[in-house]
Amino acid sequence: MYEELKALIEKSDNIVFFGGAGVSTESGIPDFRSVDGLYNQKYKYPPERILSHSFFMSNTADFYDFYRDKMICTQAKPNKAHIALARLEQQGKLKAVVTQNIDGLHQAAGSKKVYELHGSVMRNYCMRCRKFYDLSAITESKGIPKCSCGGTIKPDVVLYEEGLDDDTVRKAVRAISKAEVLIIGGTSLNVYPAAGFLNYFEGDKIVLLNKSETLFDERADIVIRDPIGQVLGECVL
């Protein structure tokens, strides 16, 4: 399968990558839905509730206690998968990364065209005056981070009960629909509406890199169960 994937990458110059949490677990960032994921750990409130818009609004201090502890990994570095994808973009082969992750590691590896469906921990904004802040506004503050105007600073991430950014959705769907090769990696494809974007693909080949089975497996031309960093590290020259 590795040789087949290498050959496919070598001959294509219109690839789009669609990725999920499994892309970043090799960088030490925990996922949500695995046996050891955040959703299977015990907290005062269920993580799904903590990461909702209504909880953020009504229990902002508790939200930030969890968010700083579990959602921000400042020590994480890009792994072989991030680096390989950035290299493919530099070679003119990869047209876009569409990611469900919020960690900013694709950009840290050098990728330029990244569509972050669920936002990014790297961006934060004041809910009152809309001034933007970088990650340090959260990490270097305690309790509820406040803007210079007195407003509450909110992470630019999509919480439960919130909709995806329309412009990001349009660009991601356009990239997927125009791709010749779609590489799907590190995602169970159980999170909607993001997983539904794959239905817009009208290209030639689908590659699926994931440790466990997905509902998309039978549509894929190549399925590899090995760690995604290992696969892309070996197949991207």
CSV table of C-alpha atoms in Angstrom, one decimal:
chain,number,residue,atom,x,y,z
A,1,MET,CA,0.0,0.0,0.0
A,2,TYR,CA,2.9,2.4,0.7
A,3,GLU,CA,4.3,2.1,-2.8
A,4,GLU,CA,0.8,2.6,-4.2
A,5,LEU,CA,0.4,5.7,-2.2
A,6,LYS,CA,3.8,7.0,-3.1
A,7,ALA,CA,3.0,6.5,-6.8
A,8,LEU,CA,-0.3,8.3,-6.4
A,9,ILE,CA,1.3,11.3,-4.7
A,10,GLU,CA,4.1,11.4,-7.2
A,11,LYS,CA,1.8,11.7,-10.2
A,12,SER,CA,-0.8,14.1,-8.7
A,13,ASP,CA,-0.6,17.9,-8.4
A,14,ASN,CA,-4.1,18.4,-7.1
A,15,ILE,CA,-4.3,16.8,-3.6
A,16,VAL,CA,-6.4,18.0,-0.7
A,17,PHE,CA,-5.9,16.6,2.8
A,18,PHE,CA,-8.8,16.3,5.3
A,19,GLY,CA,-7.7,15.6,8.8
A,20,GLY,CA,-8.9,15.1,12.4
A,21,ALA,CA,-7.5,14.6,15.9
A,22,GLY,CA,-5.4,11.6,14.9
A,23,VAL,CA,-3.1,13.9,13.0
A,24,SER,CA,-2.0,15.6,16.2
A,25,THR,CA,-2.0,12.7,18.7
A,26,GLU,CA,1.5,11.9,17.6
A,27,SER,CA,2.4,15.5,18.8
A,28,GLY,CA,1.1,14.6,22.3
A,29,ILE,CA,-2.3,16.3,21.9
A,30,PRO,CA,-5.0,14.1,23.3
A,31,ASP,CA,-8.0,13.2,21.1
A,32,PHE,CA,-11.6,13.2,22.2
A,33,ARG,CA,-13.3,9.9,21.3
A,34,SER,CA,-10.8,7.1,21.8
A,35,VAL,CA,-10.7,4.9,24.9
A,36,ASP,CA,-8.3,7.3,26.6
A,37,GLY,CA,-9.7,10.4,25.1
A,38,LEU,CA,-11.1,13.5,26.9
A,39,TYR,CA,-14.7,12.3,26.5
A,40,ASN,CA,-13.9,9.1,28.5
A,41,GLN,CA,-12.3,11.0,31.4
A,42,LYS,CA,-14.1,12.1,34.6
A,43,TYR,CA,-14.6,15.8,35.3
A,44,LYS,CA,-17.0,17.9,37.4
A,45,TYR,CA,-19.1,18.3,34.2
A,46,PRO,CA,-19.0,16.3,31.0
A,47,PRO,CA,-16.5,17.7,28.5
A,48,GLU,CA,-19.2,18.0,25.9
A,49,ARG,CA,-21.1,20.3,28.2
A,50,ILE,CA,-18.1,22.3,29.2
A,51,LEU,CA,-17.2,22.9,25.6
A,52,SER,CA,-20.7,24.3,24.7
A,53,HIS,CA,-21.6,27.9,24.1
A,54,SER,CA,-24.2,27.9,26.9
A,55,PHE,CA,-21.7,26.6,29.4
A,56,PHE,CA,-19.2,29.2,28.3
A,57,MET,CA,-21.7,32.0,28.8
A,58,SER,CA,-23.0,30.7,32.2
A,59,ASN,CA,-19.9,29.1,33.7
A,60,THR,CA,-17.1,31.1,32.1
A,61,ALA,CA,-14.6,30.5,34.9
A,62,ASP,CA,-15.1,26.8,35.0
A,63,PHE,CA,-14.8,26.7,31.2
A,64,TYR,CA,-11.4,28.4,31.4
A,65,ASP,CA,-10.2,26.0,34.1
A,66,PHE,CA,-10.9,23.1,31.7
A,67,TYR,CA,-9.8,24.9,28.6
A,68,ARG,CA,-6.4,25.9,29.9
A,69,ASP,CA,-5.8,22.4,31.4
A,70,LYS,CA,-7.0,20.3,28.5
A,71,MET,CA,-7.4,22.3,25.3
A,72,ILE,CA,-4.1,24.2,25.1
A,73,CYS,CA,-0.8,22.3,24.6
A,74,THR,CA,1.9,24.9,24.2
A,75,GLN,CA,4.6,22.2,24.3
A,76,ALA,CA,3.3,20.4,21.2
A,77,LYS,CA,5.4,20.5,18.0
A,78,PRO,CA,4.5,19.5,14.5
A,79,ASN,CA,5.1,15.8,13.8
A,80,LYS,CA,6.0,13.9,10.6
A,81,ALA,CA,2.5,14.2,9.2
A,82,HIS,CA,2.3,18.0,9.6
A,83,ILE,CA,5.8,18.3,8.1
A,84,ALA,CA,5.1,16.0,5.1
A,85,LEU,CA,1.9,17.9,4.3
A,86,ALA,CA,3.7,21.3,4.4
A,87,ARG,CA,6.3,19.8,2.1
A,88,LEU,CA,3.6,18.6,-0.4
A,89,GLU,CA,2.2,22.1,-0.5
A,90,GLN,CA,5.7,23.6,-1.2
A,91,GLN,CA,6.0,21.1,-4.0
A,92,GLY,CA,2.8,22.4,-5.5
A,93,LYS,CA,1.0,19.1,-5.1
A,94,LEU,CA,-1.2,19.8,-2.0
A,95,LYS,CA,-3.8,22.5,-2.7
A,96,ALA,CA,-5.3,22.8,0.8
A,97,VAL,CA,-5.5,21.2,4.3
A,98,VAL,CA,-9.0,21.0,5.7
A,99,THR,CA,-8.7,20.3,9.4
A,100,GLN,CA,-11.0,19.7,12.3
A,101,ASN,CA,-8.1,20.5,14.7
A,102,ILE,CA,-7.7,23.7,16.6
A,103,ASP,CA,-4.0,23.4,17.6
A,104,GLY,CA,-2.3,25.4,14.8
A,105,LEU,CA,0.3,22.8,14.1
A,106,HIS,CA,-0.2,22.7,10.4
A,107,GLN,CA,0.7,26.4,10.2
A,108,ALA,CA,3.6,25.8,12.6
A,109,ALA,CA,4.9,23.2,10.2
A,110,GLY,CA,4.8,25.6,7.3
A,111,SER,CA,1.4,25.0,5.6
A,112,LYS,CA,-0.1,28.2,4.2
A,113,LYS,CA,-3.6,27.2,2.9
A,114,VAL,CA,-5.3,25.7,6.0
A,115,TYR,CA,-9.0,25.8,6.5
A,116,GLU,CA,-9.7,25.3,10.2
A,117,LEU,CA,-13.3,24.2,10.4
A,118,HIS,CA,-13.4,24.4,14.2
A,119,GLY,CA,-11.3,27.5,14.6
A,120,SER,CA,-8.0,27.8,16.5
A,121,VAL,CA,-6.7,28.2,20.0
A,122,MET,CA,-4.1,30.6,18.5
A,123,ARG,CA,-6.8,33.3,17.9
A,124,ASN,CA,-8.9,34.9,20.6
A,125,TYR,CA,-11.1,37.9,20.5
A,126,CYS,CA,-13.0,40.3,22.8
A,127,MET,CA,-16.7,39.7,22.8
A,128,ARG,CA,-17.4,43.4,23.3
A,129,CYS,CA,-15.0,45.3,21.0
A,130,ARG,CA,-13.8,42.4,18.8
A,131,LYS,CA,-10.1,43.2,19.4
A,132,PHE,CA,-8.0,40.1,18.6
A,133,TYR,CA,-5.5,38.5,21.0
A,134,ASP,CA,-3.0,35.8,20.6
A,135,LEU,CA,-2.7,32.7,22.8
A,136,SER,CA,-0.7,34.5,25.5
A,137,ALA,CA,-3.9,36.4,26.4
A,138,ILE,CA,-5.3,33.1,27.7
A,139,THR,CA,-2.1,31.3,29.0
A,140,GLU,CA,-0.7,34.3,30.8
A,141,SER,CA,-4.0,35.3,32.6
A,142,LYS,CA,-5.9,33.7,35.4
A,143,GLY,CA,-9.6,33.2,35.8
A,144,ILE,CA,-11.6,34.9,33.0
A,145,PRO,CA,-9.3,36.8,30.6
A,146,LYS,CA,-10.4,40.3,30.0
A,147,CYS,CA,-9.8,42.8,27.2
A,148,SER,CA,-8.5,46.3,27.8
A,149,CYS,CA,-12.0,47.5,27.3
A,150,GLY,CA,-13.3,45.3,30.0
A,151,GLY,CA,-15.0,42.7,27.8
A,152,THR,CA,-14.5,39.0,28.1
A,153,ILE,CA,-12.0,37.4,25.8
A,154,LYS,CA,-13.3,34.3,24.0
A,155,PRO,CA,-11.3,31.7,22.1
A,156,ASP,CA,-11.9,31.7,18.3
A,157,VAL,CA,-13.0,28.1,18.4
A,158,VAL,CA,-16.3,26.6,17.5
A,159,LEU,CA,-18.1,25.4,20.6
A,160,TYR,CA,-21.0,23.0,20.7
A,161,GLU,CA,-24.2,24.9,19.8
A,162,GLU,CA,-22.2,27.2,17.5
A,163,GLY,CA,-22.2,27.1,13.8
A,164,LEU,CA,-19.1,26.8,11.6
A,165,ASP,CA,-17.7,29.9,9.9
A,166,ASP,CA,-19.5,30.3,6.5
A,167,ASP,CA,-16.4,31.6,4.7
A,168,THR,CA,-14.3,28.7,5.9
A,169,VAL,CA,-16.9,26.2,5.0
A,170,ARG,CA,-17.2,27.6,1.4
A,171,LYS,CA,-13.5,27.5,0.9
A,172,ALA,CA,-13.1,24.0,2.3
A,173,VAL,CA,-16.0,22.6,0.2
A,174,ARG,CA,-14.6,24.3,-2.9
A,175,ALA,CA,-11.1,22.8,-2.3
A,176,ILE,CA,-12.5,19.3,-1.8
A,177,SER,CA,-14.9,19.4,-4.7
A,178,LYS,CA,-12.0,20.5,-7.1
A,179,ALA,CA,-9.4,17.9,-5.8
A,180,GLU,CA,-8.2,15.0,-7.9
A,181,VAL,CA,-6.9,13.1,-4.9
A,182,LEU,CA,-8.4,13.3,-1.4
A,183,ILE,CA,-6.3,12.1,1.5
A,184,ILE,CA,-8.3,11.6,4.7
A,185,GLY,CA,-6.3,11.1,7.9
A,186,GLY,CA,-6.7,10.7,11.6
A,187,THR,CA,-10.5,11.0,11.8
A,188,SER,CA,-13.3,8.7,12.7
A,189,LEU,CA,-15.6,10.7,10.4
A,190,ASN,CA,-18.2,10.7,13.1
A,191,VAL,CA,-18.3,14.5,13.6
A,192,TYR,CA,-20.8,16.4,11.6
A,193,PRO,CA,-21.2,18.6,9.7
A,194,ALA,CA,-17.5,18.4,9.0
A,195,ALA,CA,-17.5,14.7,7.9
A,196,GLY,CA,-20.3,15.5,5.4
A,197,PHE,CA,-17.9,17.7,3.4
A,198,LEU,CA,-16.4,14.6,1.9
A,199,ASN,CA,-19.6,14.0,-0.1
A,200,TYR,CA,-18.6,17.0,-2.2
A,201,PHE,CA,-15.5,15.1,-3.5
A,202,GLU,CA,-15.8,14.3,-7.3
A,203,GLY,CA,-12.2,13.5,-8.0
A,204,ASP,CA,-10.4,10.3,-8.9
A,205,LYS,CA,-8.8,8.7,-5.8
A,206,ILE,CA,-9.6,8.6,-2.1
A,207,VAL,CA,-6.9,7.6,0.5
A,208,LEU,CA,-7.9,6.8,4.0
A,209,LEU,CA,-5.2,6.8,6.8
A,210,ASN,CA,-6.8,5.9,10.1
A,211,LYS,CA,-6.0,3.4,12.9
A,212,SER,CA,-9.6,2.2,13.1
A,213,GLU,CA,-12.4,1.5,10.6
A,214,THR,CA,-14.6,4.3,9.4
A,215,LEU,CA,-17.9,4.5,7.4
A,216,PHE,CA,-15.8,5.8,4.5
A,217,ASP,CA,-13.6,2.8,4.2
A,218,GLU,CA,-15.5,1.1,1.4
A,219,ARG,CA,-15.3,4.2,-0.7
A,220,ALA,CA,-11.5,4.5,-0.4
A,221,ASP,CA,-9.1,3.3,-3.0
A,222,ILE,CA,-6.3,3.0,-0.5
A,223,VAL,CA,-6.7,2.2,3.2
A,224,ILE,CA,-3.8,2.1,5.6
A,225,ARG,CA,-4.1,1.5,9.4
A,226,ASP,CA,-0.5,2.6,10.4
A,227,PRO,CA,0.2,5.8,12.3
A,228,ILE,CA,-0.3,8.7,9.9
A,229,GLY,CA,3.1,10.3,10.7
A,230,GLN,CA,4.8,7.1,9.7
A,231,VAL,CA,2.8,6.7,6.5
A,232,LEU,CA,3.2,10.3,5.3
A,233,GLY,CA,6.8,10.5,6.5
A,234,GLU,CA,7.7,7.5,4.3
A,235,CYS,CA,5.4,8.3,1.3
A,236,VAL,CA,6.2,12.0,0.8
A,237,LEU,CA,9.6,12.5,-0.7
